[in-house]
PDB file of C-alpha atoms and ligand atoms in Angstrom:
ATOM      1  CA  MET G1317      11.930 -15.490 -13.263  1.00  0.00           C
ATOM      2  CA  ASN G1318       9.485 -15.341 -10.454  1.00  0.00           C
ATOM      3  CA  GLU G1319       7.154 -12.221 -11.201  1.00  0.00           C
ATOM      4  CA  LYS G1320       6.759 -10.215  -8.272  1.00  0.00           C
ATOM      5  CA  LYS G1321      10.323 -10.366  -7.890  1.00  0.00           C
ATOM      6  CA  GLU G1322      10.473  -9.080 -12.247  1.00  0.00           C
ATOM      7  CA  VAL G1323       8.334  -6.279 -11.129  1.00  0.00           C
ATOM      8  CA  GLY G1324       9.990  -5.608  -7.760  1.00  0.00           C
ATOM      9  CA  GLU G1325      13.049  -5.638  -8.835  1.00  0.00           C
ATOM     10  CA  LYS G1326      12.550  -3.046 -12.153  1.00  0.00           C
ATOM     11  CA  ALA G1327      10.785  -0.336  -9.844  1.00  0.00           C
ATOM     12  CA  VAL G1328      14.981   0.513  -8.442  1.00  0.00           C
ATOM     13  CA  ASP G1329      15.352   1.986 -12.307  1.00  0.00           C
ATOM     14  CA  TYR G1330      13.524   4.938 -10.876  1.00  0.00           C
ATOM     15  CA  VAL G1331      15.789   5.296  -8.163  1.00  0.00           C
ATOM     16  CA  GLU G1332      18.299   8.204  -7.844  1.00  0.00           C
ATOM     17  CA  GLU G1333      21.368   8.849  -6.099  1.00  0.00           C
ATOM     18  CA  GLY G1334      20.657  11.370  -3.155  1.00  0.00           C
ATOM     19  CA  MET G1335      16.973  10.521  -3.239  1.00  0.00           C
ATOM     20  CA  VAL G1336      14.548  10.139  -0.402  1.00  0.00           C
ATOM     21  CA  VAL G1337      12.796   5.994  -0.870  1.00  0.00           C
ATOM     22  CA  GLY G1338       9.329   6.000   0.394  1.00  0.00           C
ATOM     23  CA  LEU G1339       9.781   2.337   0.897  1.00  0.00           C
ATOM     24  CA  GLY G1340       6.450   0.319   0.121  1.00  0.00           C
ATOM     25  CA  THR G1341       5.035  -3.093   2.342  1.00  0.00           C
ATOM     26  CA  GLY G1342       4.406  -6.500   0.729  1.00  0.00           C
ATOM     27  CA  SER G1343       6.031  -9.147  -0.812  1.00  0.00           C
ATOM     28  CA  THR G1344       6.156  -7.551  -4.054  1.00  0.00           C
ATOM     29  CA  VAL G1345       7.882  -4.471  -2.772  1.00  0.00           C
ATOM     30  CA  PHE G1346      10.313  -7.016  -0.067  1.00  0.00           C
ATOM     31  CA  TYR G1347      12.853  -7.477  -3.886  1.00  0.00           C
ATOM     32  CA  THR G1348      12.155  -3.242  -4.202  1.00  0.00           C
ATOM     33  CA  ILE G1349      13.653  -3.230  -0.762  1.00  0.00           C
ATOM     34  CA  SER G1350      16.144  -6.381  -0.838  1.00  0.00           C
ATOM     35  CA  LYS G1351      17.700  -4.704  -4.549  1.00  0.00           C
ATOM     36  CA  LEU G1352      17.979  -1.045  -3.054  1.00  0.00           C
ATOM     37  CA  GLY G1353      20.098  -2.562  -0.073  1.00  0.00           C
ATOM     38  CA  ASN G1354      22.316  -4.213  -2.522  1.00  0.00           C
ATOM     39  CA  LEU G1355      22.903  -0.960  -4.732  1.00  0.00           C
ATOM     40  CA  VAL G1356      23.518   0.508  -1.327  1.00  0.00           C
ATOM     41  CA  GLN G1357      26.310  -1.563  -0.259  1.00  0.00           C
ATOM     42  CA  GLN G1358      27.500  -0.970  -3.834  1.00  0.00           C
ATOM     43  CA  GLY G1359      27.889   2.989  -2.621  1.00  0.00           C
ATOM     44  CA  LEU G1360      24.195   3.765  -4.093  1.00  0.00           C
ATOM     45  CA  SER G1361      23.044   6.838  -1.418  1.00  0.00           C
ATOM     46  CA  ILE G1362      20.126   6.726  -0.950  1.00  0.00           C
ATOM     47  CA  LYS G1363      17.539   7.172   2.519  1.00  0.00           C
ATOM     48  CA  GLY G1364      14.414   5.152   3.405  1.00  0.00           C
ATOM     49  CA  ILE G1365      10.840   6.274   5.047  1.00  0.00           C
ATOM     50  CA  PRO G1366       9.514   2.633   5.925  1.00  0.00           C
ATOM     51  CA  THR G1367       5.364   2.462   5.762  1.00  0.00           C
ATOM     52  CA  SER G1368       5.355  -0.410   8.393  1.00  0.00           C
ATOM     53  CA  LYS G1369       7.882  -1.881  11.007  1.00  0.00           C
ATOM     54  CA  GLN G1370       7.953  -5.086   8.776  1.00  0.00           C
ATOM     55  CA  THR G1371       9.350  -2.698   6.338  1.00  0.00           C
ATOM     56  CA  GLU G1372      11.766  -1.127   8.721  1.00  0.00           C
ATOM     57  CA  LYS G1373      13.476  -4.377  10.135  1.00  0.00           C
ATOM     58  CA  LEU G1374      13.717  -5.391   6.305  1.00  0.00           C
ATOM     59  CA  ALA G1375      14.962  -1.942   5.585  1.00  0.00           C
ATOM     60  CA  ILE G1376      18.018  -2.101   8.019  1.00  0.00           C
ATOM     61  CA  GLU G1377      18.176  -6.014   7.578  1.00  0.00           C
ATOM     62  CA  VAL G1378      19.508  -5.394   3.821  1.00  0.00           C
ATOM     63  CA  GLY G1379      21.453  -1.759   5.128  1.00  0.00           C
ATOM     64  CA  ILE G1380      19.515   0.926   3.544  1.00  0.00           C
ATOM     65  CA  PRO G1381      19.627   4.326   5.789  1.00  0.00           C
ATOM     66  CA  LEU G1382      16.443   5.666   7.712  1.00  0.00           C
ATOM     67  CA  VAL G1383      14.955   8.243   8.285  1.00  0.00           C
ATOM     68  CA  SER G1384      12.352   9.769   9.480  1.00  0.00           C
ATOM     69  CA  PHE G1385       9.501  13.080   7.919  1.00  0.00           C
ATOM     70  CA  HIS G1386      10.931  15.876  10.786  1.00  0.00           C
ATOM     71  CA  GLU G1387      14.440  14.910   9.168  1.00  0.00           C
ATOM     72  CA  ILE G1388      13.682  15.376   5.356  1.00  0.00           C
ATOM     73  CA  ASN G1389      12.025  18.388   2.839  1.00  0.00           C
ATOM     74  CA  GLN G1390      10.516  15.795   0.396  1.00  0.00           C
ATOM     75  CA  ILE G1391      10.156  12.610   0.028  1.00  0.00           C
ATOM     76  CA  ASP G1392      11.087  11.807  -4.252  1.00  0.00           C
ATOM     77  CA  VAL G1393       9.524   8.448  -5.052  1.00  0.00           C
ATOM     78  CA  ALA G1394       7.030   6.121  -3.210  1.00  0.00           C
ATOM     79  CA  ILE G1395       7.557   2.607  -4.571  1.00  0.00           C
ATOM     80  CA  ASP G1396       4.834  -0.051  -2.784  1.00  0.00           C
ATOM     81  CA  GLY G1397       3.103  -3.199  -3.919  1.00  0.00           C
ATOM     82  CA  ALA G1398      -0.874  -3.197  -4.229  1.00  0.00           C
ATOM     83  CA  ASP G1399      -3.616  -5.910  -3.580  1.00  0.00           C
ATOM     84  CA  GLU G1400      -5.662  -4.933  -6.749  1.00  0.00           C
ATOM     85  CA  VAL G1401      -5.008  -2.277 -10.092  1.00  0.00           C
ATOM     86  CA  SER G1402      -7.973  -0.686 -11.533  1.00  0.00           C
ATOM     87  CA  ARG G1403      -7.243  -0.051 -15.749  1.00  0.00           C
ATOM     88  CA  ASP G1404      -7.382   4.100 -14.188  1.00  0.00           C
ATOM     89  CA  LEU G1405      -4.428   2.735 -11.740  1.00  0.00           C
ATOM     90  CA  ASP G1406      -7.044   3.108  -8.601  1.00  0.00           C
ATOM     91  CA  LEU G1407      -5.677   1.095  -6.024  1.00  0.00           C
ATOM     92  CA  ILE G1408      -6.932  -1.167  -3.421  1.00  0.00           C
ATOM     93  CA  LYS G1409      -4.084  -1.303  -0.325  1.00  0.00           C
ATOM     94  CA  GLY G1410      -4.475  -2.796   3.167  1.00  0.00           C
ATOM     95  CA  GLY G1411      -3.883  -6.434   2.816  1.00  0.00           C
ATOM     96  CA  GLY G1412      -1.235  -6.294   4.586  1.00  0.00           C
ATOM     97  CA  GLY G1413      -2.405  -4.126   7.165  1.00  0.00           C
ATOM     98  CA  ALA G1414      -0.091  -0.729   6.594  1.00  0.00           C
ATOM     99  CA  LEU G1415      -2.299   0.993   4.693  1.00  0.00           C
ATOM    100  CA  LEU G1416      -2.621   4.559   6.891  1.00  0.00           C
ATOM    101  CA  ARG G1417       1.150   4.876   6.883  1.00  0.00           C
ATOM    102  CA  GLU G1418       1.634   3.967   3.153  1.00  0.00           C
ATOM    103  CA  LYS G1419      -1.059   6.080   2.280  1.00  0.00           C
ATOM    104  CA  ILE G1420       0.168   8.960   4.008  1.00  0.00           C
ATOM    105  CA  ILE G1421       3.596   8.227   2.777  1.00  0.00           C
ATOM    106  CA  ALA G1422       2.631   7.644  -0.842  1.00  0.00           C
ATOM    107  CA  LYS G1423       0.263  11.488  -1.246  1.00  0.00           C
ATOM    108  CA  ALA G1424       3.664  13.279   0.332  1.00  0.00           C
ATOM    109  CA  ALA G1425       5.974  11.620  -2.702  1.00  0.00           C
ATOM    110  CA  LYS G1426       6.610  13.745  -5.613  1.00  0.00           C
ATOM    111  CA  ALA G1427       6.651  10.134  -7.248  1.00  0.00           C
ATOM    112  CA  PHE G1428       4.017   7.146  -6.431  1.00  0.00           C
ATOM    113  CA  ILE G1429       5.439   3.622  -7.606  1.00  0.00           C
ATOM    114  CA  VAL G1430       2.678   0.813  -7.785  1.00  0.00           C
ATOM    115  CA  VAL G1431       5.101  -3.045  -8.253  1.00  0.00           C
ATOM    116  CA  ALA G1432       1.758  -6.080  -9.039  1.00  0.00           C
ATOM    117  CA  ASP G1433       1.925  -8.972 -10.796  1.00  0.00           C
ATOM    118  CA  PRO G1434      -0.338  -9.401 -13.219  1.00  0.00           C
ATOM    119  CA  HIS G1435      -2.715 -11.574 -11.265  1.00  0.00           C
ATOM    120  CA  LYS G1436      -3.569  -7.664  -9.281  1.00  0.00           C
ATOM    121  CA  MET G1437      -4.547  -6.144 -12.667  1.00  0.00           C
ATOM    122  CA  VAL G1438      -8.515  -5.928 -12.697  1.00  0.00           C
ATOM    123  CA  ASP G1439     -11.723  -4.328 -14.846  1.00  0.00           C
ATOM    124  CA  LYS G1440     -12.674  -2.967 -11.899  1.00  0.00           C
ATOM    125  CA  LEU G1441     -11.784  -2.744  -8.235  1.00  0.00           C
ATOM    126  CA  GLY G1442     -13.920  -4.691  -5.203  1.00  0.00           C
ATOM    127  CA  SER G1443     -13.145  -8.285  -5.571  1.00  0.00           C
ATOM    128  CA  PHE G1444     -10.486  -8.105  -3.264  1.00  0.00           C
ATOM    129  CA  PRO G1445     -12.199  -6.665   0.525  1.00  0.00           C
ATOM    130  CA  LEU G1446     -11.626  -3.616   0.801  1.00  0.00           C
ATOM    131  CA  PRO G1447      -9.663  -2.508   4.351  1.00  0.00           C
ATOM    132  CA  VAL G1448     -10.680  -0.033   6.082  1.00  0.00           C
ATOM    133  CA  GLU G1449      -8.481   0.952   9.488  1.00  0.00           C
ATOM    134  CA  VAL G1450     -10.553   2.082  12.242  1.00  0.00           C
ATOM    135  CA  VAL G1451     -10.008   2.772  15.973  1.00  0.00           C
ATOM    136  CA  PRO G1452     -11.044   0.249  18.430  1.00  0.00           C
ATOM    137  CA  PHE G1453     -13.392   2.240  20.637  1.00  0.00           C
ATOM    138  CA  GLY G1454     -16.751   1.778  19.643  1.00  0.00           C
ATOM    139  CA  PHE G1455     -15.255  -0.133  16.707  1.00  0.00           C
ATOM    140  CA  GLU G1456     -19.453  -2.101  16.471  1.00  0.00           C
ATOM    141  CA  MET G1457     -20.788   0.898  16.116  1.00  0.00           C
ATOM    142  CA  THR G1458     -18.469   2.114  13.049  1.00  0.00           C
ATOM    143  CA  MET G1459     -19.042  -1.845  12.186  1.00  0.00           C
ATOM    144  CA  LYS G1460     -22.690  -0.849  11.623  1.00  0.00           C
ATOM    145  CA  TYR G1461     -22.412   2.344   9.559  1.00  0.00           C
ATOM    146  CA  LEU G1462     -19.708   0.360   6.901  1.00  0.00           C
ATOM    147  CA  GLN G1463     -23.350  -1.929   6.204  1.00  0.00           C
ATOM    148  CA  GLU G1464     -25.068   0.671   6.206  1.00  0.00           C
ATOM    149  CA  LEU G1465     -22.895   1.964   3.220  1.00  0.00           C
ATOM    150  CA  GLY G1466     -23.166  -1.573   1.930  1.00  0.00           C
ATOM    151  CA  GLY G1467     -20.299  -2.998   3.254  1.00  0.00           C
ATOM    152  CA  SER G1468     -20.186  -7.081   4.850  1.00  0.00           C
ATOM    153  CA  PRO G1469     -17.420  -6.009   6.922  1.00  0.00           C
ATOM    154  CA  GLN G1470     -15.556  -8.458   9.255  1.00  0.00           C
ATOM    155  CA  LEU G1471     -13.174  -7.685  11.551  1.00  0.00           C
ATOM    156  CA  ARG G1472      -9.212  -9.153  10.990  1.00  0.00           C
ATOM    157  CA  GLN G1473      -7.953 -11.574  13.426  1.00  0.00           C
ATOM    158  CA  LYS G1474      -4.011 -12.294  14.138  1.00  0.00           C
ATOM    159  CA  ASP G1475      -3.984 -15.917  16.110  1.00  0.00           C
ATOM    160  CA  GLY G1476      -7.763 -15.786  17.536  1.00  0.00           C
ATOM    161  CA  ILE G1477      -7.627 -11.794  18.509  1.00  0.00           C
ATOM    162  CA  PRO G1478      -7.949  -8.839  16.607  1.00  0.00           C
ATOM    163  CA  PHE G1479      -5.403  -7.889  14.143  1.00  0.00           C
ATOM    164  CA  ARG G1480      -3.910  -4.679  15.418  1.00  0.00           C
ATOM    165  CA  THR G1481      -1.607  -1.807  12.669  1.00  0.00           C
ATOM    166  CA  ASP G1482       1.308  -0.286  13.529  1.00  0.00           C
ATOM    167  CA  ASN G1483      -0.701   2.636  15.186  1.00  0.00           C
ATOM    168  CA  GLY G1484      -2.598   0.333  17.345  1.00  0.00           C
ATOM    169  CA  ASN G1485      -5.636  -0.195  15.237  1.00  0.00           C
ATOM    170  CA  TYR G1486      -8.583  -2.382  13.734  1.00  0.00           C
ATOM    171  CA  ILE G1487      -9.503  -3.209  10.328  1.00  0.00           C
ATOM    172  CA  PHE G1488     -12.508  -4.212   8.628  1.00  0.00           C
ATOM    173  CA  ASP G1489     -12.029  -6.218   5.599  1.00  0.00           C
ATOM    174  CA  CYS G1490     -15.235  -4.842   3.861  1.00  0.00           C
ATOM    175  CA  SER G1491     -16.673  -7.044   0.865  1.00  0.00           C
ATOM    176  CA  PHE G1492     -18.912  -4.557  -1.229  1.00  0.00           C
ATOM    177  CA  PRO G1493     -21.122  -5.722  -3.813  1.00  0.00           C
ATOM    178  CA  GLU G1494     -20.086  -3.475  -6.233  1.00  0.00           C
ATOM    179  CA  ILE G1495     -18.273  -0.895  -6.247  1.00  0.00           C
ATOM    180  CA  THR G1496     -19.466   1.978  -8.701  1.00  0.00           C
ATOM    181  CA  SER G1497     -17.816   5.007  -7.572  1.00  0.00           C
ATOM    182  CA  PRO G1498     -14.428   4.319  -5.911  1.00  0.00           C
ATOM    183  CA  GLU G1499     -13.745   8.013  -5.250  1.00  0.00           C
ATOM    184  CA  ASP G1500     -17.152   8.688  -3.552  1.00  0.00           C
ATOM    185  CA  LEU G1501     -16.769   4.959  -1.644  1.00  0.00           C
ATOM    186  CA  GLU G1502     -13.611   6.711  -0.392  1.00  0.00           C
ATOM    187  CA  LYS G1503     -14.784   9.764   0.739  1.00  0.00           C
ATOM    188  CA  ASP G1504     -17.930   8.130   2.134  1.00  0.00           C
ATOM    189  CA  LEU G1505     -15.783   5.581   4.349  1.00  0.00           C
ATOM    190  CA  ASN G1506     -13.374   8.490   5.708  1.00  0.00           C
ATOM    191  CA  LEU G1507     -16.809  10.213   6.762  1.00  0.00           C
ATOM    192  CA  ILE G1508     -17.213   8.093   9.649  1.00  0.00           C
ATOM    193  CA  PRO G1509     -16.491   8.890  13.013  1.00  0.00           C
ATOM    194  CA  GLY G1510     -14.317   5.943  13.963  1.00  0.00           C
ATOM    195  CA  VAL G1511     -12.700   5.237  10.224  1.00  0.00           C
ATOM    196  CA  VAL G1512      -9.559   6.273  10.623  1.00  0.00           C
ATOM    197  CA  ASP G1513      -8.995   5.646   6.569  1.00  0.00           C
ATOM    198  CA  ASN G1514      -9.447   3.167   3.830  1.00  0.00           C
ATOM    199  CA  GLY G1515      -7.520   1.269   1.277  1.00  0.00           C
ATOM    200  CA  LEU G1516      -9.029   2.834  -1.563  1.00  0.00           C
ATOM    201  CA  PHE G1517      -6.145   4.893  -3.590  1.00  0.00           C
ATOM    202  CA  ILE G1518      -7.675   6.871  -6.113  1.00  0.00           C
ATOM    203  CA  GLY G1519      -5.577   9.184  -8.528  1.00  0.00           C
ATOM    204  CA  MET G1520      -2.744   8.346  -6.686  1.00  0.00           C
ATOM    205  CA  ALA G1521      -0.309   5.993  -8.779  1.00  0.00           C
ATOM    206  CA  ASP G1522       1.943   8.249 -11.622  1.00  0.00           C
ATOM    207  CA  LYS G1523       3.319   4.700 -12.702  1.00  0.00           C
ATOM    208  CA  VAL G1524       2.206   1.270 -12.257  1.00  0.00           C
ATOM    209  CA  ILE G1525       5.184  -1.817 -13.074  1.00  0.00           C
ATOM    210  CA  THR G1526       3.819  -4.738 -14.118  1.00  0.00           C
ATOM    211  CA  LEU G1527       3.915  -8.006 -16.785  1.00  0.00           C
ATOM    212  CA  ASN G1528       2.110  -7.743 -19.760  1.00  0.00           C
ATOM    213  CA  GLY G1529       0.424 -11.051 -21.898  1.00  0.00           C
ATOM    214  CA  ASP G1530       3.410 -11.627 -23.010  1.00  0.00           C
ATOM    215  CA  LYS G1531       5.005 -11.612 -19.676  1.00  0.00           C
ATOM    216  CA  ASN G1532       7.165  -8.606 -20.460  1.00  0.00           C
ATOM    217  CA  ILE G1533       7.312  -5.405 -18.233  1.00  0.00           C
ATOM    218  CA  SER G1534       4.472  -3.213 -18.445  1.00  0.00           C
ATOM    219  CA  ILE G1535       4.900   0.481 -17.422  1.00  0.00           C
ATOM    220  CA  ASN G1536       1.425   1.891 -17.071  1.00  0.00           C
ATOM    221  CA  VAL G1537       1.085   5.566 -16.764  1.00  0.00           C
TER     222      VAL G1537
HETATM  223  O1  DER B 958      -0.622  -3.643   2.334  1.00  0.00           O
HETATM  224  C1  DER B 958      -0.828  -3.370   1.280  1.00  0.00           C
HETATM  225  O2  DER B 958      -1.010  -2.663   0.500  1.00  0.00           O
HETATM  226  C2  DER B 958       0.412  -4.183   0.578  1.00  0.00           C
HETATM  227  O3  DER B 958       1.491  -3.394  -0.359  1.00  0.00           O
HETATM  228  C3  DER B 958       0.471  -5.558   0.004  1.00  0.00           C
HETATM  229  O4  DER B 958      -1.020  -5.377   0.288  1.00  0.00           O
HETATM  230  C4  DER B 958       0.704  -5.626  -1.673  1.00  0.00           C
HETATM  231  O5  DER B 958       0.999  -7.059  -1.938  1.00  0.00           O
HETATM  232  P1  DER B 958       1.677  -7.930  -2.185  1.00  0.00           P
HETATM  233  O6  DER B 958       2.433  -8.646  -0.472  1.00  0.00           O
HETATM  234  O7  DER B 958       1.319  -8.902  -2.977  1.00  0.00           O
HETATM  235  O8  DER B 958       2.925  -7.066  -3.132  1.00  0.00           O
END
């Protein structure tokens, strides 16, 4: 079976009747959302909160009822993908451009479950360029501050113009020679005026579902 499909569908085991579910963004959680849609058609009663317009569209297509924050008291579980997962279950996210809404929903959830194919599992974070969401106003100055922190920021483009997030912001994909302290870097980045948030999710994942060396499901906690 497709590795993404196998880990994505496994996450459904953590969704129970009546739950409010944070629905992540990307090609792995696509399978989680698709399977949840099948279960909803078979009678499962859940409500979804999407982390992106892309996921909102998918959830509607597969028939998952959606709610917004003012209609709920809490999010029971959030399920999302990642671009890198460290041994400490810290994450780099944002490859899909949805990091801000993903982090808001992951933080608000009682449980945050990550679905990641084995290629995402790393010893140390940082091979994947770190996405940093910034407001367009003064982005040229923000870029300079990212460079002063040791990053090599590249403004993400789409169709020849700067990529815009669902929130109307830009993303810099920042390569760092080495991320010695992800905790400190996350804080330092978010202190820069113009930075909205970044793709470091430190200490947030409760479980990471992947495949082990024998290609069997591995639940890391
Ligand atoms: O943007 C993100 O963090 C997404 O979750 C995404 O990058 C996950 O990657 P995937 O498409 O390989 O699941």
